Amino acid sequence: MATKTYLTKEQLISATDHLSVLRGKINDPESTSLINFGKQYSNWLGEQLLARLSASKYWGPSLPIVVGSWARGELCPCSDIDLIFCGPEDQVKHLVDDIHSQGLKLRYRVPEDINDWSVGVGSFDVTAILQALPFSIEAGALLAQQQEMIINKGQAFSSKLINDMLLEREQRSLRYDSISSYLEPNVKYGPGGLRDLQQALYICELFSVRFPDVYTLVKKLESFKWFFICIRHWVHINAGTDLLNATVQKELSEFCGFDSVIDFNKYFHKTLSEVSFYADWIVERAKISVTQISKIEELNIKSFSGCFKVLSSNSGILFQGKVRLFLDQPSLKKPTRRAMGQLMAQYFVPEQSEEFIVSLFRSKLINEVVPEINRVQGLVQHDQYHRYTVDAHTLQALRSFIRGVKKPSSVFGSLGVFVKKLSALDKKIIMWTCLYHDLAKGQPGSHSDLGSKLVLKNLTDFGLPKKLLDEVQWLVENHLILSAAAFKHNPKAASTWQYLHKKGINKSRLIKLALFTVIDIQATNPDAWTDWKERLLNELVIALQSKGADQFMELLTQARDKKVELSEDFVKGLDPTLVENVSVALLLDDYKRLKTTKVNLPVRFFRVSEDEHWVRFHSLKDKPGIFLKFVSALYASGCKIHQCSVQSFKPFGVYDWFLVKTNKTPTQLKKIIPLVSIEPETVPDVKFEVIEIVSETDAEVLISFRGKRIRGFWFVAAKSLFDHNLTIYWAKVNTWGRQVEGVFSVENNATFTKDFKNLRSEYSLKV
């Protein structure tokens, strides 16, 4: 792990000057000049290091042999210094003390058994001996004997090496193959980095009988290796690490010769992906017999249909390699877009395995069907939220969905119950949405809007059903709206419902979008999906499935269909309970009357049950005491108020609804109310258990009244506010059981503090 350079200050300055020759030239891994420079630079670094080490008089007698990157000619400015000493132990001790006194750190060993250097060490260290470099004839002779012994170990050693390599890869994966690797990759230990690459080359050399035809591949991997090593040279000098962290990526991309850090990241991640694939392919091939290899080699893929068929039957990486070979043909004849889409639709289904979905990406077959994936491959977003490249995020989303279909609760948690409500078509819609939702990222404009247009074009070309196309297009265009509504707005607010209705949401789309939202968040950043977000999203879905929301959506739909433009204030002020219980037709008719009336509308009634009614009052002019007037009329008529929805908005005036309980019929109330719309002579003696301020701004104050349900409760509440000069803007009143609670929004004027104090002193049991 790179931490500190072995170079002196003077050598570091010289190393920086030497490296400047590469400025603008590290953008083509297959460049011969890049490979040559990388080798020359590593050799020069080796000479500088040797000059420091050999200055000690104990260097020669210790019989040093270099292993690791220095021995391979791949030394970088902060590489570890790996040595084997074959000389007398006292000489080695003096040398090590000498070197440590200079501030240099060695990783060294003296063979436990001078006759067999493999004793007591892992297979990787044994393998390193095969590429070791001696510094004397005597050390060289000893090394040659050991190398011959290792080669003669044969199959037993080779098998152990493969097993140890698999274990090391697994352990390294747990440590380095994390979501952070996508944003800040480790050029040595990360997936597709130098360690993977070196192991792949080792295997090709040691298991040559299994790799008789990989000259071109090895040459390609060698060029990738020197591309990474030149990157590593720069990062070591400028950051002292193997990590390409965000702070150095811009400067590094400019040094390499890329137009932008985005272009550099895309290219670098693409190269990592290629190395990772071929390293995995080589390891897997080394594990099986020559006979098994021959059977796979005999497999002849003749068409794109054959590619899908092969991967569907066996998604393993060796078969992915066969698909890649087919796709790499220079004269490859591709089917029509429609034929390609039909093939995709046949195999790209929720019943498939995760392994198959992964194989579509790693074999690059998906790139042929949806070439737009090439544009987002390696596309990184450096922020506190996105943890994957766009192509990796897309794959993660698809994998999560496949898992979620099979085991809903494991992915969707409490929202997993909705998976059962999905039809076969719904599942396909979500799956195609996972594929397309972010493919327009990296372009100017809204990626949701551009993605929607891409869906329209591609799925039309594919000849997919219109219902699927329309729904995928809508989901891609609106794939972010539900998370915004759930996490930033009140799930039970009419304004939230109106916003989602305008976006085109309905019951069917709600379930699909909710499940997709879970997938999208998890695939963006697993840490971002929390119990809190799960609860909020679930609450929103439940709220939108309520009768109130259903009625509200129906009101908006009918208004749209009948070309009635509802006022924003009118919609915002509608109480969900009111909308749930009063017919949509009545509310819409009432609104039409509001828009055209020149006088106060007569009191209107809507019967809920035998003894419950909603009563609507209207006044074109809002004035102090109007709310008290309405409450007084109901109180004097013998009505008990259970709930109310109070609002005033221009240009329609005061529009108040009250849910009342009474033994009188609407016909009787119509006759009585106009006659008793005055303050009653006797004011009931009511005290409130709690009167308190809920919130306060410069313009308004929210006051809460709470207490036991008794006759005259709301009449006294309204009268207390009026008598103490507190102008009501709106009110929300609710009654349940024997308890009553309501919130009044009142004007925050210059005398509010004094007026409220007097009100509470007069009417509250607790001052």
Tab-separated table of C-alpha atoms in Angstrom, residues 81-376:
chain	number	residue	atom	x	y	z
A	81	ILE	CA	10.450	-2.542	-1.311
A	82	ASP	CA	10.280	-6.359	-1.268
A	83	LEU	CA	13.528	-8.308	-0.767
A	84	ILE	CA	14.796	-11.795	0.001
A	85	PHE	CA	18.221	-12.010	1.681
A	86	CYS	CA	20.319	-15.152	1.256
A	87	GLY	CA	23.430	-13.945	3.049
A	88	PRO	CA	24.542	-14.351	6.676
A	89	GLU	CA	21.970	-13.178	9.181
A	90	ASP	CA	24.358	-10.802	10.941
A	91	GLN	CA	25.074	-9.032	7.635
A	92	VAL	CA	21.359	-8.822	6.884
A	93	LYS	CA	20.674	-7.342	10.321
A	94	HIS	CA	23.347	-4.655	9.865
A	95	LEU	CA	21.954	-3.832	6.402
A	96	VAL	CA	18.374	-3.557	7.601
A	97	ASP	CA	19.424	-1.323	10.498
A	98	ASP	CA	21.385	0.791	8.056
A	99	ILE	CA	18.442	1.173	5.693
A	100	HIS	CA	15.937	1.858	8.460
A	101	SER	CA	18.216	4.591	9.817
A	102	GLN	CA	17.762	6.354	6.452
A	103	GLY	CA	13.997	6.354	6.929
A	104	LEU	CA	13.396	3.594	4.404
A	105	LYS	CA	10.939	0.814	5.093
A	106	LEU	CA	11.695	-2.689	3.833
A	107	ARG	CA	9.487	-5.728	3.459
A	108	TYR	CA	12.002	-8.539	3.571
A	109	ARG	CA	12.547	-12.112	4.637
A	110	VAL	CA	15.369	-14.565	5.090
A	111	PRO	CA	14.417	-18.078	3.871
A	112	GLU	CA	13.320	-20.290	6.745
A	113	ASP	CA	14.980	-23.187	4.930
A	114	ILE	CA	17.903	-22.088	2.762
A	115	ASN	CA	17.456	-25.224	0.674
A	116	ASP	CA	13.731	-24.639	0.053
A	117	TRP	CA	12.554	-21.032	0.019
A	118	SER	CA	8.906	-22.058	-0.263
A	119	VAL	CA	8.847	-23.325	3.326
A	120	GLY	CA	6.672	-21.197	5.604
A	121	VAL	CA	5.392	-18.789	2.938
A	122	GLY	CA	2.213	-18.445	0.919
A	123	SER	CA	1.885	-19.484	-2.695
A	124	PHE	CA	1.975	-15.866	-3.875
A	125	ASP	CA	5.390	-15.342	-2.337
A	126	VAL	CA	6.517	-18.597	-3.927
A	127	THR	CA	5.244	-17.425	-7.316
A	128	ALA	CA	7.080	-14.123	-6.872
A	129	ILE	CA	10.347	-16.067	-6.738
A	130	LEU	CA	9.833	-17.039	-10.377
A	131	GLN	CA	10.098	-13.359	-11.355
A	132	ALA	CA	12.746	-12.370	-8.785
A	133	LEU	CA	15.843	-10.354	-9.676
A	134	PRO	CA	19.274	-11.057	-8.080
A	135	PHE	CA	22.072	-8.500	-7.674
A	136	SER	CA	25.030	-10.876	-7.703
A	137	ILE	CA	26.191	-14.038	-9.426
A	138	GLU	CA	26.089	-15.984	-6.168
A	139	ALA	CA	22.522	-14.847	-5.405
A	140	GLY	CA	21.575	-15.586	-9.019
A	141	ALA	CA	22.805	-19.173	-8.774
A	142	LEU	CA	20.830	-19.762	-5.565
A	143	LEU	CA	17.740	-18.210	-7.150
A	144	ALA	CA	17.985	-20.399	-10.266
A	145	GLN	CA	17.965	-23.550	-8.107
A	146	GLN	CA	14.844	-22.438	-6.288
A	147	GLN	CA	13.055	-21.473	-9.487
A	148	GLU	CA	13.725	-24.918	-10.936
A	149	MET	CA	12.376	-26.553	-7.772
A	150	ILE	CA	9.173	-24.498	-7.975
A	151	ILE	CA	8.621	-25.356	-11.632
A	152	ASN	CA	9.105	-29.035	-10.827
A	153	LYS	CA	6.354	-28.891	-8.204
A	154	GLY	CA	3.916	-29.207	-11.121
A	155	GLN	CA	0.162	-29.582	-10.840
A	156	ALA	CA	-0.021	-29.785	-7.047
A	157	PHE	CA	1.524	-26.354	-6.651
A	158	SER	CA	-0.542	-24.911	-9.493
A	159	SER	CA	-3.773	-26.089	-7.894
A	160	LYS	CA	-2.788	-24.642	-4.525
A	161	LEU	CA	-1.894	-21.367	-6.217
A	162	ILE	CA	-5.323	-21.120	-7.817
A	163	ASN	CA	-7.064	-21.871	-4.519
A	164	ASP	CA	-4.946	-19.336	-2.649
A	165	MET	CA	-5.537	-16.785	-5.371
A	166	LEU	CA	-9.286	-17.269	-5.158
A	167	LEU	CA	-9.141	-16.822	-1.387
A	168	GLU	CA	-7.033	-13.675	-1.716
A	169	ARG	CA	-9.386	-12.247	-4.331
A	170	GLU	CA	-12.336	-12.921	-2.054
A	171	GLN	CA	-10.660	-11.269	0.932
A	172	ARG	CA	-9.534	-8.316	-1.175
A	173	SER	CA	-13.033	-7.976	-2.576
A	174	LEU	CA	-14.434	-7.618	0.932
A	175	ARG	CA	-11.919	-4.886	1.653
A	176	TYR	CA	-11.689	-2.961	-1.609
A	177	ASP	CA	-14.627	-3.935	-3.829
A	178	SER	CA	-16.983	-1.502	-2.155
A	179	ILE	CA	-19.233	1.229	-3.458
A	180	SER	CA	-16.454	3.754	-2.756
A	181	SER	CA	-14.336	2.042	-5.435
A	182	TYR	CA	-16.615	3.485	-8.087
A	183	LEU	CA	-16.019	7.066	-6.988
A	184	GLU	CA	-12.403	6.783	-5.863
A	185	PRO	CA	-10.927	3.613	-7.379
A	186	ASN	CA	-7.789	1.990	-6.044
A	187	VAL	CA	-5.448	1.546	-8.987
A	188	LYS	CA	-3.685	-1.417	-7.363
A	189	TYR	CA	-6.117	-3.330	-5.160
A	190	GLY	CA	-9.527	-2.345	-6.527
A	191	PRO	CA	-11.540	-4.523	-8.939
A	192	GLY	CA	-9.781	-4.549	-12.285
A	193	GLY	CA	-6.666	-2.908	-10.823
A	194	LEU	CA	-3.004	-3.917	-11.028
A	195	ARG	CA	-3.322	-6.812	-8.576
A	196	ASP	CA	-6.098	-8.437	-10.635
A	197	LEU	CA	-4.137	-7.784	-13.782
A	198	GLN	CA	-0.888	-9.233	-12.450
A	199	GLN	CA	-2.621	-12.360	-11.202
A	200	ALA	CA	-4.213	-12.868	-14.599
A	201	LEU	CA	-0.840	-12.625	-16.316
A	202	TYR	CA	0.698	-15.024	-13.748
A	203	ILE	CA	-1.977	-17.601	-14.467
A	204	CYS	CA	-1.582	-17.349	-18.236
A	205	GLU	CA	2.129	-18.024	-17.781
A	206	LEU	CA	1.823	-20.850	-15.244
A	207	PHE	CA	-1.130	-22.574	-16.933
A	208	SER	CA	-0.010	-22.074	-20.492
A	209	VAL	CA	-1.569	-25.373	-21.574
A	210	ARG	CA	-4.997	-23.868	-20.813
A	211	PHE	CA	-4.202	-20.640	-22.635
A	212	PRO	CA	-2.574	-21.565	-25.960
A	213	ASP	CA	-4.455	-18.919	-27.924
A	214	VAL	CA	-4.419	-15.825	-25.709
A	215	TYR	CA	-1.455	-13.938	-27.166
A	216	THR	CA	-3.667	-11.054	-28.263
A	217	LEU	CA	-5.382	-10.926	-24.880
A	218	VAL	CA	-2.073	-10.988	-22.982
A	219	LYS	CA	-0.755	-8.199	-25.180
A	220	LYS	CA	-3.892	-6.187	-24.431
A	221	LEU	CA	-3.537	-6.772	-20.697
A	222	GLU	CA	0.123	-5.739	-20.843
A	223	SER	CA	-0.862	-2.438	-22.436
A	224	PHE	CA	-3.533	-1.898	-19.773
A	225	LYS	CA	-0.920	-2.657	-17.131
A	226	TRP	CA	1.379	0.108	-18.296
A	227	PHE	CA	-1.505	2.522	-18.595
A	228	PHE	CA	-2.282	1.858	-14.919
A	229	ILE	CA	1.380	1.998	-13.910
A	230	CYS	CA	1.843	5.420	-15.560
A	231	ILE	CA	-1.282	6.615	-13.738
A	232	ARG	CA	0.190	5.191	-10.550
A	233	HIS	CA	3.491	7.011	-11.125
A	234	TRP	CA	1.647	10.337	-11.189
A	235	VAL	CA	-0.636	9.578	-8.226
A	236	HIS	CA	2.304	8.409	-6.101
A	237	ILE	CA	4.251	11.599	-6.738
A	238	ASN	CA	1.304	13.962	-6.306
A	239	ALA	CA	-0.760	12.209	-3.630
A	240	GLY	CA	1.384	9.417	-2.162
A	241	THR	CA	-1.418	6.861	-2.521
A	242	ASP	CA	-2.909	4.233	-4.800
A	243	LEU	CA	-6.300	5.861	-4.397
A	244	LEU	CA	-7.642	8.121	-7.129
A	245	ASN	CA	-9.538	10.340	-4.739
A	246	ALA	CA	-11.809	13.121	-5.926
A	247	THR	CA	-9.338	15.875	-5.010
A	248	VAL	CA	-6.746	14.712	-7.546
A	249	GLN	CA	-8.947	13.437	-10.373
A	250	LYS	CA	-9.337	16.783	-12.134
A	251	GLU	CA	-5.609	17.549	-12.114
A	252	LEU	CA	-4.816	13.961	-13.103
A	253	SER	CA	-7.270	14.040	-16.007
A	254	GLU	CA	-5.651	17.234	-17.311
A	255	PHE	CA	-2.170	15.735	-16.982
A	256	CYS	CA	-3.245	12.610	-18.849
A	257	GLY	CA	-4.637	14.636	-21.726
A	258	PHE	CA	-8.388	14.172	-21.323
A	259	ASP	CA	-10.772	17.010	-22.129
A	260	SER	CA	-12.546	16.680	-18.786
A	261	VAL	CA	-12.530	14.705	-15.564
A	262	ILE	CA	-15.768	13.096	-16.743
A	263	ASP	CA	-14.043	11.762	-19.864
A	264	PHE	CA	-11.112	10.520	-17.775
A	265	ASN	CA	-13.342	8.722	-15.284
A	266	LYS	CA	-15.381	7.094	-18.030
A	267	TYR	CA	-12.239	5.865	-19.763
A	268	PHE	CA	-10.568	4.739	-16.560
A	269	HIS	CA	-13.638	2.834	-15.320
A	270	LYS	CA	-14.097	1.275	-18.730
A	271	THR	CA	-10.518	-0.001	-18.576
A	272	LEU	CA	-10.998	-1.289	-15.033
A	273	SER	CA	-14.127	-3.087	-16.199
A	274	GLU	CA	-12.259	-4.736	-19.070
A	275	VAL	CA	-9.419	-5.892	-16.825
A	276	SER	CA	-11.859	-7.140	-14.197
A	277	PHE	CA	-13.734	-9.177	-16.786
A	278	TYR	CA	-10.667	-10.781	-18.319
A	279	ALA	CA	-9.044	-11.423	-14.951
A	280	ASP	CA	-12.185	-13.256	-13.835
A	281	TRP	CA	-12.333	-15.094	-17.161
A	282	ILE	CA	-8.708	-16.251	-16.861
A	283	VAL	CA	-9.129	-17.426	-13.257
A	284	GLU	CA	-12.298	-19.336	-14.133
A	285	ARG	CA	-10.664	-20.966	-17.136
A	286	ALA	CA	-7.659	-22.021	-15.074
A	287	LYS	CA	-9.968	-23.831	-12.640
A	288	ILE	CA	-11.390	-26.267	-15.175
A	289	SER	CA	-9.804	-29.083	-17.168
A	290	VAL	CA	-8.509	-28.886	-20.716
A	291	THR	CA	-11.359	-31.186	-21.756
A	292	GLN	CA	-13.949	-28.802	-20.336
A	293	ILE	CA	-12.228	-25.894	-22.046
A	294	SER	CA	-12.389	-27.749	-25.361
A	295	LYS	CA	-16.144	-28.307	-25.004
A	296	ILE	CA	-16.712	-24.596	-24.418
A	297	GLU	CA	-14.453	-23.719	-27.337
A	298	GLU	CA	-16.492	-26.000	-29.574
A	299	LEU	CA	-19.584	-23.935	-28.845
A	300	ASN	CA	-20.359	-22.018	-32.016
A	301	ILE	CA	-22.525	-18.935	-31.645
A	302	LYS	CA	-23.895	-17.938	-35.030
A	303	SER	CA	-26.407	-15.196	-34.236
A	304	PHE	CA	-27.615	-12.675	-31.696
A	305	SER	CA	-30.394	-15.090	-30.889
A	306	GLY	CA	-27.690	-17.613	-30.065
A	307	CYS	CA	-26.060	-15.106	-27.697
A	308	PHE	CA	-29.252	-14.707	-25.675
A	309	LYS	CA	-29.877	-18.437	-25.718
A	310	VAL	CA	-26.360	-19.286	-24.488
A	311	LEU	CA	-26.445	-16.762	-21.631
A	312	SER	CA	-29.929	-17.808	-20.606
A	313	SER	CA	-28.758	-21.432	-20.350
A	314	ASN	CA	-25.390	-20.696	-18.733
A	315	SER	CA	-24.564	-17.208	-17.519
A	316	GLY	CA	-21.002	-18.065	-16.440
A	317	ILE	CA	-18.117	-15.852	-17.418
A	318	LEU	CA	-16.590	-18.366	-19.840
A	319	PHE	CA	-19.815	-18.257	-21.847
A	320	GLN	CA	-19.844	-14.479	-21.570
A	321	GLY	CA	-16.415	-14.634	-23.175
A	322	LYS	CA	-17.855	-16.651	-26.076
A	323	VAL	CA	-20.508	-13.991	-26.585
A	324	ARG	CA	-17.831	-11.286	-26.572
A	325	LEU	CA	-15.896	-13.148	-29.253
A	326	PHE	CA	-19.016	-13.272	-31.396
A	327	LEU	CA	-19.697	-9.552	-30.899
A	328	ASP	CA	-16.063	-8.617	-31.656
A	329	GLN	CA	-16.238	-9.983	-35.209
A	330	PRO	CA	-15.230	-7.198	-37.628
A	331	SER	CA	-17.863	-8.137	-40.208
A	332	LEU	CA	-20.660	-8.838	-37.719
A	333	LYS	CA	-24.080	-8.622	-39.292
A	334	LYS	CA	-26.574	-7.157	-36.847
A	335	PRO	CA	-30.319	-7.776	-36.897
A	336	THR	CA	-32.810	-4.941	-37.339
A	337	ARG	CA	-33.686	-2.822	-34.338
A	338	ARG	CA	-37.107	-4.444	-34.240
A	339	ALA	CA	-35.641	-7.954	-34.296
A	340	MET	CA	-33.122	-6.985	-31.599
A	341	GLY	CA	-35.892	-5.564	-29.434
A	342	GLN	CA	-38.019	-8.669	-29.810
A	343	LEU	CA	-35.082	-10.828	-28.716
A	344	MET	CA	-34.518	-8.589	-25.731
A	345	ALA	CA	-38.200	-8.690	-24.795
A	346	GLN	CA	-38.146	-12.495	-24.954
A	347	TYR	CA	-35.256	-12.886	-22.516
A	348	PHE	CA	-35.342	-9.632	-20.516
A	349	VAL	CA	-38.067	-10.719	-18.111
A	350	PRO	CA	-38.505	-10.650	-14.298
A	351	GLU	CA	-38.344	-14.443	-14.113
A	352	GLN	CA	-34.672	-14.389	-15.126
A	353	SER	CA	-31.851	-14.831	-12.628
A	354	GLU	CA	-29.542	-12.113	-11.367
A	355	GLU	CA	-26.693	-14.015	-12.997
A	356	PHE	CA	-28.314	-13.684	-16.405
A	357	ILE	CA	-28.796	-9.930	-15.974
A	358	VAL	CA	-25.146	-9.570	-14.939
A	359	SER	CA	-24.079	-11.636	-17.957
A	360	LEU	CA	-25.942	-9.267	-20.305
A	361	PHE	CA	-23.786	-6.424	-19.026
A	362	ARG	CA	-20.427	-8.198	-18.698
A	363	SER	CA	-20.710	-9.877	-22.093
A	364	LYS	CA	-21.593	-6.461	-23.592
A	365	LEU	CA	-24.647	-7.931	-25.250
A	366	ILE	CA	-26.767	-5.227	-23.585
A	367	ASN	CA	-24.584	-2.583	-25.276
A	368	GLU	CA	-25.596	-3.916	-28.679
A	369	VAL	CA	-29.285	-3.748	-27.829
A	370	VAL	CA	-29.108	-0.412	-25.986
A	371	PRO	CA	-25.987	1.387	-27.263
A	372	GLU	CA	-26.797	4.399	-25.068
A	373	ILE	CA	-25.256	2.421	-22.203
A	374	ASN	CA	-21.858	3.138	-23.747
A	375	ARG	CA	-22.452	6.821	-23.099
A	376	VAL	CA	-22.938	6.380	-19.350
